[in-house]
Amino acid sequence: MSSRVSDYVDGARLWQRLMNLAAFGATPTGGVRRLALSPEEIAGRAELVRWARQLGLMPAVDDISNLFLRLEGTQPNLPPLLIGSHIDTQPTGGKFDGAYGVIGGLEAVEAIASSGKRPRRSIDIVAWFNEEGARFAPGMMGSAVFTATRQLAEIEQVVDRNGRSVRQEVDVVLAAERELPRRPLGFAVAGYIEAHIEQGVLLEGAGIPVGVVTGIQGKRTFRVEVFGEESHAGTTARAARRDALASATAIYRALQDAMNDEADEVRFTVGMLTVSPNAPSVVPAHVVFSIDLRHHDPETVKRLGDLIPEICEANRGACTVSVRPLLYDPPLTFSADLRMRLTAAAARIGVPTMELLSPAGHDARYLHYVCPTAMIFIPCRSGISHHPAESITPEHATVGVRVLTELAFELANE
Ligand SMILES: [Zn+2]
């Protein structure tokens, strides 16, 4: 009888839990809408806590509502190993983005416990607060505050469209979970492993079940506001107009031109645009739009991002414009040592791997700033994600968690 911890991974149990969690916020189209701090997410967290207690894990929360489920090690005073991801989704999300890393972490810990072995360090499964940033922008707030990349006082004040603040809504979650012990923000950790669906097509194309993530591409985001003047659509001559939408579209076209690279590596997106007063016979007085810019090269991210304010200014026409930078995350490379050990862990249980870069952001970005961090990708069908059609196979789910379990047990024993 083999004595590897990964032999105790139960694929059926893993899949069942993924499906169970997907019921919280399930939509008629087979997707999931489980926004951060929503009643659906609170209910999903309660289910995680229930499972954790069944396994003898110790649940806890911190002040920004990151949720931790601890398997205690033989030396509980050592900094723990963290494994996890997030369970919030986009408004039209799928079943696996984020959920896979948390439920996979739970399965890894259950496998280790079932093997009869106990790691030296405690292992915390973590569900980070607000990774998606759909209601409160930007995303990855829980891991950003945990790692002190951003300050709690600043994050707390972020408001949604209805004027509700992060603080108010986090307090609702903490009240619902008042029986859970409170952990200090940003306690010392030995390492972090995040398993996630690829959200791309490289693994599927190569027929490889597990990806060793080399790093994350850089990202900058901005909010642009164009201020014009409201006037009558019938009586205001063109020369007299200060049409905020006309200026915004001129700015948009100029930005598209500037970001258009031959290699097709720049990722430039205006995904949100709001026109006010948004009335058919009124010249628009105000436009707000978002900019999401990404690239794998630090120089390019810097250069293109720095161009944005001047392009906006040069194309504002009769209106005024303000450009507010929201986020600047340079490209990063994960620990070479952990990548090597992840590859070796997979090899010793016969799982082929390949290295690849993550084009999407993950909580692993911020953990990487404070501890050795690794990411494991599994294939997802046609690379579709942030969509109800997001799909993975039970086999890939299981293989990914087997590799996760091997690496987690190894790291927790150091
Ligand atoms: Zn995710």
mmCIF file of N, CA and C and ligand atoms in Angstrom, residues 85-86 97-98 131-132 194 196 199 361-362 386, ligand 1:
data_model
loop_
_atom_site.group_PDB
_atom_site.id
_atom_site.type_symbol
_atom_site.label_atom_id
_atom_site.label_comp_id
_atom_site.label_asym_id
_atom_site.label_seq_id
_atom_site.Cartn_x
_atom_site.Cartn_y
_atom_site.Cartn_z
ATOM 1 N N SER A 85 -8.101 30.410 -2.348
ATOM 2 C CA SER A 85 -8.440 31.312 -3.450
ATOM 3 C C SER A 85 -9.647 32.125 -2.965
ATOM 4 N N HIS A 86 -10.711 32.188 -3.732
ATOM 5 C CA HIS A 86 -11.858 33.026 -3.331
ATOM 6 C C HIS A 86 -13.151 32.327 -3.719
ATOM 7 N N ASP A 97 -14.222 29.292 -11.029
ATOM 8 C CA ASP A 97 -13.255 30.373 -10.823
ATOM 9 C C ASP A 97 -13.224 30.702 -9.332
ATOM 10 N N GLY A 98 -12.105 30.443 -8.694
ATOM 11 C CA GLY A 98 -11.980 30.707 -7.264
ATOM 12 C C GLY A 98 -12.411 29.523 -6.419
ATOM 13 N N GLU A 131 -12.256 38.996 -4.270
ATOM 14 C CA GLU A 131 -11.229 38.883 -5.311
ATOM 15 C C GLU A 131 -11.709 39.515 -6.616
ATOM 16 N N GLU A 132 -12.995 39.354 -6.916
ATOM 17 C CA GLU A 132 -13.493 39.745 -8.250
ATOM 18 C C GLU A 132 -13.654 41.251 -8.427
ATOM 19 N N GLU A 194 -2.011 28.532 -4.528
ATOM 20 C CA GLU A 194 -3.351 28.761 -5.075
ATOM 21 C C GLU A 194 -3.542 27.888 -6.304
ATOM 22 N N HIS A 196 -6.133 27.017 -9.413
ATOM 23 C CA HIS A 196 -7.128 27.826 -10.122
ATOM 24 C C HIS A 196 -7.340 27.254 -11.517
ATOM 25 N N GLN A 199 -8.330 29.656 -17.269
ATOM 26 C CA GLN A 199 -9.004 30.793 -17.927
ATOM 27 C C GLN A 199 -8.334 31.136 -19.244
ATOM 28 N N GLY A 361 -5.287 38.307 -13.097
ATOM 29 C CA GLY A 361 -4.775 38.550 -11.747
ATOM 30 C C GLY A 361 -5.355 37.551 -10.762
ATOM 31 N N HIS A 362 -4.619 37.314 -9.690
ATOM 32 C CA HIS A 362 -5.086 36.396 -8.644
ATOM 33 C C HIS A 362 -4.577 36.898 -7.295
ATOM 34 N N HIS A 386 -15.513 33.594 -16.206
ATOM 35 C CA HIS A 386 -16.371 34.760 -15.952
ATOM 36 C C HIS A 386 -17.621 34.636 -16.816
HETATM 37 ZN ZN ZN B 1 -10.400 33.674 -9.619
#
